[in-house]
Amino acid sequence: MGFLKLVPAHYKGPSICVLPKIADFLLFNDCRCILVKMTGLRFAWFYITVLLILTSFVAARRHNLKILGLFPHPGISHFHFFHPIMRSLAERGHEVTVVSHFPDKSPPVGYHDISLGGKETLANTVDLQIFENRRIYNHFVEFFMLHEWGKVACNHTIRSDALTRLMRQDNKFDVILMEQFNTDCMMGVAHLLRAPVIALSSCALMPWHYERMGSPIIPSYIPALFLGQSEEMSLPGRLANWISFHVLKLLYDYYSIPAADAILRYKFGQDMPSVGELAKETALMFVNQHFSLSGPKPLPPSVVELGGVHIQKAKPLDVELQRFLDNAEYGVIFISWGSMIRAETMPAAKRDAIVKAVKRLKQRVIWKWENDSLINKPDNMYISKWLPQRDILCHPKVKIFMTHAGLMGSSEAAYCGTPVIATPIYHESAKAVSYAYKHRPQTALETATWWVEYVAATEGATLLKSHSVHMSRFTYYCLDTYLVLSSVATLSILNCL
Ligand SMILES: *[C@@H]1O[C@H](CO)[C@@H](O)[C@H](O)[C@H]1NC(C)=O
Ligand SMILES: *[C@@H]1O[C@H](CO)[C@@H](O)[C@H](O)[C@H]1NC(C)=O
């Protein structure tokens, strides 16, 4: 009830009683009569403010938008980034339709699910064996794994009843939000529905996302996602990074785009434009990163950093867990490798090594472990297959978070200011990161809803579109200029000889 704060507590002027009706209209059902002390002038101000609040409230209600969310990827951790944005749009009074594998259990008014169900979701599916003996070509193996997932999700979604229902309803949407990750399949659907597209990336930008947004690829210090390098790279590191960036982009162009095109054309006919071209129409991209964690990068205004949008208000912990944390005299170490990875699949020798090491510690340890039992589990260890990560991380007794450095966990650790092992660079600066993470001109959710309404109001935010989207890479990176300059230089040197 922000407007009550207009009156300083120590003010001793005359009292008036604001009509209960105003209170009711503002939906503050708990205040039947608001006692406010103020002079005539202050009352006028108060009245104007109330009127302004009322008119903006009514205006916001009237201009509600029809918003569609298309999220065919079955990974729950990705959906944790999209879900709060879609919910928050519904809570602002918009009509929101969400096509996904994860129906909302208690949807707000205006939030409508169309479930893609019937397909196994990807939680706890990654086997740790694939991380044994990694080689450099594994990054490309990972690419093909993502590509395969993308193809399956595209095929499944395009043939689903959910999509048939959506297309049959003859819906007109003001704006479409969709995940852009390992396939651009949904750009075909957006093309048929004729609405501007906001892309959401629950990871940092993929190598194939930069050019469509007119964002420069600078492999000298921006690591390609797949290599896991830091910003400071040696020459061999930069060489590997350059090759990764461009090869992954090429692989995407030659495998993923034609695969999505084939599925879309099979369903909607041969005149469907290529999703490679449609992707250039993406009006805006929300990306789950924040400069405090992933480093400042040159981004066009159409790429908006929303890292941490999924972090919610604190919830009370389970009684047993709360006691385990509170009574930890020497602090707590929290180990979790995210929702996708089954820690249980780790080689027995490594598991036993962790158990043995924990036994020797004074600290208590919480471990995300997907089995009810763990051989030789020490007394100072708490295991569970599901843990409220955000609330554990913000507990003052938690000293270290050992993570696979997934974005969700890392951003929650950044928010809570908990040091992380996996990305040691920010151990010392956990506090600074936490400050930058919490202090923004707008919260991540407010930023998200503001931009969605902007794209809808401007029918695609054309002013944000960088001219470079339609340029060749050769021209974009001035390679033609370098070529001309070096030819001139070579010719003049040859002339002088
Ligand atoms: C798509 O799914 C159908 C039925 O499940 C299958 O027959 C077809 O081969 C799949 N197509 C692709 C490109 O995966
Ligand atoms: C838990 O581990 C035991 C022993 O390793 C195994 O037999 C059992 O199947 C596992 N249970 C689950 C639910 O994975």
XYZ file of C-alpha atoms and ligand atoms in Angstrom:
525
model
C 0.000 0.000 0.000
C 2.564 2.465 -1.235
C 0.435 5.630 -1.035
C -0.060 5.399 2.703
C 3.631 6.194 3.031
C 2.899 9.677 1.637
C 2.117 10.780 5.176
C 5.035 10.944 7.604
C 4.338 9.040 10.805
C 5.043 12.024 13.054
C 2.547 14.323 11.283
C 0.000 15.858 13.645
C -2.555 17.559 11.375
C -6.311 16.938 11.203
C -7.591 13.451 10.423
C -9.885 12.409 7.616
C -11.316 9.091 6.625
C -10.976 8.012 3.002
C -14.181 6.422 1.743
C -14.136 2.645 2.069
C -15.226 2.420 -1.572
C -11.880 3.738 -2.800
C -10.120 1.171 -0.705
C -12.318 -1.566 -2.098
C -11.797 -0.406 -5.619
C -8.055 -0.583 -5.170
C -8.585 -4.199 -4.166
C -7.123 -3.625 -0.721
C -9.913 -5.648 0.790
C -8.352 -5.646 4.214
C -8.683 -1.886 4.769
C -12.263 -0.802 5.254
C -11.343 2.693 6.307
C -7.956 4.316 6.001
C -7.256 6.949 8.636
C -5.000 9.568 7.220
C -3.764 12.696 8.958
C -3.050 15.658 6.731
C -3.732 19.291 5.910
C -5.848 20.485 3.006
C -2.883 20.813 0.662
C -1.591 17.391 1.519
C -5.085 16.045 1.029
C -5.177 17.465 -2.494
C -1.875 15.767 -3.255
C -3.152 12.569 -1.800
C -6.317 12.762 -3.870
C -4.401 13.418 -7.094
C -2.105 10.495 -6.400
C -5.030 8.171 -5.768
C -6.675 9.340 -8.991
C -3.449 8.773 -10.913
C -3.086 5.292 -9.482
C -6.695 4.538 -10.370
C -6.434 5.783 -13.942
C -3.199 3.942 -14.637
C -4.702 0.842 -13.077
C -7.796 1.075 -15.254
C -5.725 1.871 -18.373
C -3.466 -1.120 -17.770
C -6.509 -3.358 -17.409
C -8.050 -2.080 -20.607
C -4.988 -2.579 -22.807
C -4.515 -6.209 -22.014
C -2.553 -8.112 -24.616
C -2.921 -11.583 -26.033
C 0.401 -13.282 -25.475
C 1.527 -16.736 -26.585
C 4.428 -18.729 -25.135
C 5.932 -21.597 -27.180
C 8.259 -23.825 -25.167
C 8.738 -27.216 -26.825
C 12.010 -28.174 -25.075
C 11.248 -30.675 -22.292
C 13.969 -29.476 -19.853
C 12.490 -28.211 -16.583
C 15.468 -26.007 -15.709
C 14.870 -24.015 -18.903
C 11.230 -23.590 -18.023
C 12.211 -22.157 -14.630
C 13.419 -19.096 -16.589
C 10.275 -18.737 -18.763
C 7.605 -19.525 -16.212
C 7.920 -16.473 -13.911
C 7.838 -14.163 -16.946
C 4.661 -15.744 -18.315
C 3.028 -15.731 -14.884
C 3.956 -12.145 -14.256
C 2.410 -11.108 -17.597
C -0.834 -12.849 -16.634
C -0.750 -11.160 -13.233
C -0.538 -7.799 -15.009
C -3.880 -8.572 -16.645
C -2.767 -9.950 -20.021
C -4.278 -13.058 -21.621
C -1.434 -15.552 -21.654
C -1.444 -18.915 -23.456
C 1.474 -21.229 -22.727
C 2.357 -24.271 -24.835
C 4.809 -26.393 -22.799
C 5.442 -29.675 -21.008
C 4.923 -28.054 -17.622
C 1.338 -26.934 -16.863
C 1.089 -24.451 -14.003
C -0.325 -26.127 -10.884
C -2.123 -22.987 -9.655
C -2.318 -20.625 -12.626
C -3.263 -16.976 -12.041
C -6.331 -15.557 -13.798
C -5.618 -15.189 -17.503
C -2.926 -17.908 -17.633
C -3.974 -20.767 -19.949
C -1.917 -23.903 -20.429
C -1.866 -26.052 -23.532
C 0.088 -29.104 -22.449
C 2.501 -30.927 -24.730
C 2.439 -33.802 -22.231
C 2.915 -37.414 -23.110
C 6.639 -37.061 -23.589
C 9.185 -37.825 -20.935
C 10.763 -34.684 -19.555
C 14.487 -34.385 -19.153
C 14.976 -34.110 -15.372
C 17.609 -36.413 -13.856
C 18.515 -37.936 -17.209
C 22.123 -36.938 -17.775
C 24.448 -39.808 -17.029
C 27.732 -38.683 -15.492
C 29.616 -41.382 -17.435
C 29.625 -39.116 -20.508
C 31.860 -36.663 -18.662
C 34.587 -39.245 -18.051
C 37.668 -38.810 -20.270
C 36.552 -35.697 -22.127
C 38.207 -34.789 -25.396
C 38.033 -31.563 -27.393
C 35.698 -33.162 -29.995
C 33.172 -33.781 -27.199
C 31.899 -30.241 -27.767
C 30.825 -31.277 -31.216
C 29.349 -34.500 -29.835
C 27.341 -32.285 -27.463
C 26.214 -30.197 -30.394
C 24.783 -33.274 -32.106
C 23.079 -34.317 -28.894
C 21.393 -30.886 -28.711
C 20.577 -31.053 -32.408
C 18.924 -34.444 -31.961
C 16.882 -33.192 -28.971
C 15.802 -30.165 -31.004
C 14.650 -32.314 -33.920
C 12.664 -34.643 -31.672
C 11.035 -31.727 -29.785
C 10.167 -30.004 -33.078
C 8.684 -33.145 -34.589
C 6.733 -33.918 -31.431
C 5.371 -30.365 -31.088
C 4.448 -29.904 -34.734
C 2.483 -33.196 -34.706
C 0.925 -32.608 -31.273
C -2.755 -32.103 -30.503
C -1.687 -29.007 -28.582
C -0.488 -27.309 -31.755
C -3.507 -28.452 -33.755
C -5.737 -26.913 -31.085
C -3.728 -23.710 -31.054
C -3.823 -23.282 -34.843
C -7.510 -24.189 -35.093
C -8.597 -21.597 -32.544
C -7.896 -18.884 -35.124
C -6.152 -16.886 -32.425
C -4.644 -13.508 -33.025
C -1.702 -12.776 -30.736
C -0.097 -9.411 -30.055
C 3.253 -10.962 -29.269
C 4.792 -14.439 -29.107
C 7.456 -15.453 -26.600
C 9.408 -18.590 -27.465
C 12.510 -20.418 -26.423
C 15.415 -20.195 -28.854
C 17.853 -22.915 -27.994
C 18.650 -25.906 -30.183
C 16.052 -25.433 -32.943
C 14.194 -22.581 -34.626
C 11.219 -24.783 -35.358
C 8.779 -22.487 -33.517
C 9.685 -19.542 -35.773
C 7.626 -21.361 -38.428
C 4.611 -21.413 -36.114
C 5.096 -17.722 -35.280
C 5.290 -16.964 -39.005
C 1.880 -18.599 -39.547
C 0.413 -16.718 -36.577
C 1.846 -13.389 -37.815
C 2.951 -11.875 -34.539
C 6.233 -10.294 -33.433
C 8.595 -12.683 -31.657
C 10.522 -12.301 -28.425
C 13.098 -15.060 -28.034
C 14.086 -16.394 -24.637
C 17.403 -18.075 -24.032
C 17.644 -19.830 -20.703
C 21.387 -20.252 -21.292
C 23.864 -17.586 -22.313
C 23.734 -16.787 -26.042
C 24.478 -19.764 -28.297
C 26.986 -19.260 -31.138
C 24.087 -19.095 -33.639
C 22.215 -16.383 -31.719
C 24.645 -13.509 -32.188
C 24.230 -12.690 -35.859
C 20.446 -12.835 -35.933
C 20.388 -10.136 -33.245
C 23.154 -8.084 -34.884
C 25.423 -8.791 -31.930
C 29.131 -9.108 -32.731
C 30.971 -12.415 -32.303
C 34.254 -11.486 -30.636
C 36.053 -14.780 -29.991
C 39.111 -12.990 -28.620
C 37.416 -12.633 -25.239
C 33.844 -13.941 -25.451
C 34.024 -17.706 -24.869
C 31.862 -19.944 -27.044
C 29.492 -21.565 -24.612
C 30.640 -25.104 -25.337
C 34.304 -24.686 -24.459
C 33.844 -23.420 -20.935
C 36.844 -21.087 -21.131
C 37.142 -17.841 -19.196
C 37.499 -14.414 -20.818
C 41.268 -14.534 -20.512
C 42.488 -16.914 -23.182
C 45.922 -17.858 -24.453
C 46.572 -17.859 -28.196
C 45.794 -21.605 -28.517
C 42.685 -20.986 -26.386
C 41.564 -18.157 -28.643
C 42.236 -20.242 -31.708
C 40.094 -23.058 -30.292
C 37.429 -20.527 -29.338
C 37.379 -18.955 -32.799
C 37.091 -22.352 -34.458
C 34.366 -23.480 -32.034
C 32.281 -20.361 -32.548
C 32.341 -20.552 -36.306
C 32.174 -24.329 -36.677
C 29.210 -24.577 -34.294
C 27.433 -21.827 -36.211
C 28.129 -23.672 -39.467
C 26.914 -26.986 -38.022
C 23.743 -25.231 -36.906
C 23.192 -23.781 -40.395
C 23.839 -27.104 -42.120
C 22.056 -29.501 -39.762
C 19.569 -27.844 -37.438
C 17.976 -25.335 -39.812
C 17.291 -27.825 -42.646
C 15.968 -30.353 -40.106
C 13.427 -27.844 -38.748
C 12.564 -26.701 -42.304
C 11.856 -30.286 -43.378
C 9.505 -30.942 -40.455
C 7.671 -27.618 -40.944
C 7.323 -28.054 -44.716
C 6.055 -31.607 -44.283
C 3.292 -30.219 -42.059
C 2.523 -26.782 -43.521
C 3.528 -27.097 -47.179
C 6.520 -26.303 -49.330
C 6.090 -22.495 -49.343
C 7.165 -22.215 -45.708
C 10.187 -19.882 -45.650
C 13.356 -21.255 -44.068
C 13.579 -20.800 -40.318
C 17.096 -19.465 -40.925
C 15.492 -16.419 -42.590
C 12.615 -16.236 -40.106
C 15.037 -16.168 -37.178
C 16.323 -12.804 -38.431
C 12.864 -11.403 -37.708
C 13.288 -12.006 -33.961
C 12.348 -8.646 -32.440
C 13.974 -9.017 -29.050
C 15.872 -11.584 -27.042
C 15.750 -12.133 -23.300
C 18.862 -13.890 -22.151
C 19.447 -15.534 -18.810
C 22.740 -13.855 -18.080
C 23.892 -10.841 -16.128
C 27.123 -8.916 -16.579
C 28.110 -9.537 -12.969
C 28.334 -13.270 -13.631
C 29.173 -13.657 -17.297
C 31.181 -10.477 -17.851
C 30.150 -7.269 -19.666
C 29.677 -7.756 -23.401
C 28.669 -5.454 -26.253
C 24.962 -6.150 -26.737
C 22.509 -4.344 -29.026
C 19.432 -2.865 -27.287
C 17.422 -5.812 -28.618
C 19.283 -8.247 -26.362
C 18.104 -7.824 -22.781
C 19.871 -9.482 -19.848
C 17.375 -10.971 -17.397
C 19.652 -13.148 -15.289
C 18.011 -14.014 -11.977
C 14.422 -13.496 -13.150
C 13.516 -16.885 -11.672
C 14.717 -16.090 -8.153
C 11.679 -15.905 -5.925
C 10.940 -14.716 -2.439
C 12.283 -16.901 0.359
C 10.141 -19.865 1.352
C 10.376 -21.666 4.715
C 12.562 -24.765 4.710
C 11.527 -28.262 5.673
C 11.816 -28.597 9.491
C 14.481 -31.305 9.428
C 16.593 -29.428 6.887
C 16.208 -26.153 8.776
C 17.491 -27.830 11.962
C 20.382 -29.444 10.069
C 21.408 -25.982 8.789
C 20.805 -24.008 11.985
C 22.816 -26.401 14.136
C 25.831 -26.571 11.855
C 28.505 -25.173 14.143
C 31.204 -24.993 11.455
C 29.013 -24.075 8.516
C 27.580 -26.065 5.626
C 28.848 -27.120 2.211
C 26.137 -27.577 -0.382
C 26.736 -29.904 -3.338
C 24.293 -29.994 -6.236
C 24.770 -30.657 -9.903
C 21.414 -29.413 -11.045
C 18.131 -30.943 -12.082
C 19.393 -32.782 -15.158
C 22.308 -34.743 -13.766
C 21.914 -37.946 -11.770
C 24.733 -37.824 -9.209
C 23.982 -41.495 -8.609
C 25.454 -42.384 -12.006
C 28.919 -41.284 -10.909
C 31.624 -43.996 -10.884
C 31.696 -45.808 -7.515
C 35.320 -44.853 -6.828
C 34.528 -41.130 -7.086
C 31.409 -41.480 -4.976
C 33.377 -43.267 -2.251
C 36.083 -40.604 -2.414
C 33.496 -37.865 -1.820
C 31.937 -39.823 1.059
C 35.344 -40.385 2.654
C 36.327 -36.748 2.272
C 33.062 -35.549 3.799
C 33.526 -37.870 6.787
C 36.750 -36.038 7.658
C 35.156 -32.561 7.558
C 33.952 -30.551 10.549
C 31.401 -28.885 8.308
C 28.055 -30.374 7.481
C 27.319 -31.302 3.869
C 24.069 -31.258 1.908
C 24.173 -33.309 -1.288
C 21.558 -33.630 -4.027
C 21.489 -37.400 -4.362
C 18.693 -39.183 -6.232
C 18.538 -42.349 -4.176
C 17.007 -42.815 -0.732
C 20.155 -44.518 0.473
C 23.875 -43.862 0.128
C 26.418 -46.509 1.111
C 28.414 -45.440 4.233
C 26.590 -42.098 4.480
C 28.405 -40.093 7.199
C 26.414 -38.402 9.992
C 27.374 -34.925 8.889
C 25.713 -35.456 5.504
C 22.124 -34.773 4.433
C 20.907 -36.293 1.173
C 17.734 -35.648 -0.772
C 16.666 -35.949 -4.374
C 14.984 -32.578 -4.326
C 16.335 -29.552 -2.480
C 15.072 -25.947 -2.321
C 18.300 -24.594 -3.774
C 17.562 -20.894 -3.438
C 16.566 -21.094 0.223
C 19.518 -23.297 1.159
C 21.959 -20.979 -0.617
C 20.662 -17.904 1.189
C 20.977 -19.573 4.614
C 23.777 -17.784 6.495
C 25.409 -21.068 7.575
C 26.079 -22.106 3.949
C 29.723 -21.283 3.245
C 30.407 -22.931 -0.109
C 28.306 -24.101 -3.031
C 29.821 -26.882 -5.127
C 27.999 -26.891 -8.426
C 28.205 -27.969 -12.043
C 28.020 -24.203 -12.734
C 24.575 -24.419 -14.298
C 23.128 -20.979 -14.802
C 20.220 -21.327 -12.416
C 22.355 -22.430 -9.487
C 25.116 -19.930 -10.206
C 22.678 -17.038 -10.400
C 21.006 -18.052 -7.161
C 24.430 -18.268 -5.508
C 25.238 -14.821 -6.900
C 21.997 -13.457 -5.527
C 22.645 -14.911 -2.066
C 26.337 -13.996 -2.162
C 27.447 -17.595 -1.570
C 30.946 -18.428 -2.850
C 31.005 -21.106 -5.532
C 33.535 -23.800 -6.309
C 33.548 -24.399 -10.066
C 34.018 -20.764 -11.015
C 36.699 -19.733 -8.503
C 37.133 -16.279 -10.085
C 34.248 -14.963 -8.137
C 35.050 -16.412 -4.772
C 36.617 -13.163 -3.563
C 33.992 -10.952 -5.119
C 30.861 -12.862 -4.085
C 29.700 -9.756 -2.235
C 30.249 -7.429 -5.184
C 28.482 -9.841 -7.509
C 25.606 -10.113 -5.077
C 25.349 -6.309 -4.911
C 25.324 -5.930 -8.697
C 22.850 -8.764 -8.939
C 20.351 -7.240 -6.523
C 20.711 -3.545 -7.417
C 19.250 -2.834 -10.815
C 17.183 0.102 -12.099
C 14.249 -2.323 -12.422
C 13.842 -5.899 -11.223
C 14.394 -8.520 -13.894
C 10.656 -9.288 -13.935
C 9.702 -5.622 -14.357
C 12.223 -5.364 -17.189
C 10.705 -8.424 -18.857
C 7.102 -7.217 -18.707
C 8.116 -3.700 -19.793
C 9.801 -5.024 -22.933
C 6.985 -7.437 -23.804
C 4.520 -4.545 -23.696
C 6.933 -2.397 -25.721
C 7.263 -5.016 -28.495
C 3.478 -5.441 -28.636
C 2.834 -1.682 -28.716
C 5.374 -1.081 -31.507
C 4.316 -4.234 -33.404
C 7.768 -5.750 -33.450
C 10.125 -3.030 -32.193
C 11.563 -2.364 -35.652
C 13.735 0.478 -34.361
C 15.732 -2.060 -32.374
C 16.639 -4.117 -35.422
C 20.291 -3.721 -36.266
C 21.057 -3.133 -39.941
C 23.829 -5.706 -39.661
C 21.326 -8.568 -39.495
C 21.077 -8.385 -43.286
C 24.806 -8.005 -43.968
C 27.233 -10.751 -44.948
C 29.796 -11.761 -42.375
C 32.512 -10.666 -44.790
C 31.255 -7.072 -44.823
C 30.203 -7.041 -41.159
C 33.708 -7.757 -39.880
C 35.250 -5.291 -42.431
C 37.136 -8.162 -44.069
C 36.601 -6.452 -47.441
C 38.167 -3.271 -46.060
C 41.157 -5.180 -44.680
C 41.510 -6.889 -48.048
C 41.552 -3.592 -49.965
C 43.929 -1.929 -47.471
C 46.346 -4.843 -47.448
C 46.284 -5.042 -51.259
C 47.088 -1.335 -51.482
C 49.876 -1.760 -48.917
C 51.299 -4.806 -50.712
C 51.156 -3.058 -54.093
C 52.926 0.070 -52.816
C 55.636 -2.033 -51.171
C 56.105 -3.955 -54.408
C 56.238 -0.632 -56.312
C 58.985 0.703 -54.059
C 61.194 -2.361 -54.517
C 8.544 -37.580 -36.652
O 7.727 -38.444 -35.902
C 7.086 -39.449 -36.687
C 6.096 -40.202 -35.806
O 6.526 -40.292 -34.502
C 8.134 -40.355 -37.322
O 7.537 -41.355 -38.100
C 9.057 -39.502 -38.180
O 10.095 -40.287 -38.731
C 9.636 -38.350 -37.367
N 10.370 -37.446 -38.263
C 11.585 -36.955 -37.977
C 12.182 -36.043 -38.988
O 12.167 -37.244 -36.958
C 19.406 -47.034 -4.910
O 20.659 -47.689 -4.816
C 20.587 -49.089 -4.654
C 21.981 -49.614 -4.402
O 22.928 -48.966 -5.220
C 19.908 -49.700 -5.888
O 19.814 -51.089 -5.770
C 18.537 -49.070 -6.060
O 17.942 -49.518 -7.250
C 18.615 -47.538 -6.092
N 17.280 -46.994 -6.058
C 16.864 -46.073 -6.919
C 15.466 -45.549 -6.707
O 17.538 -45.665 -7.862
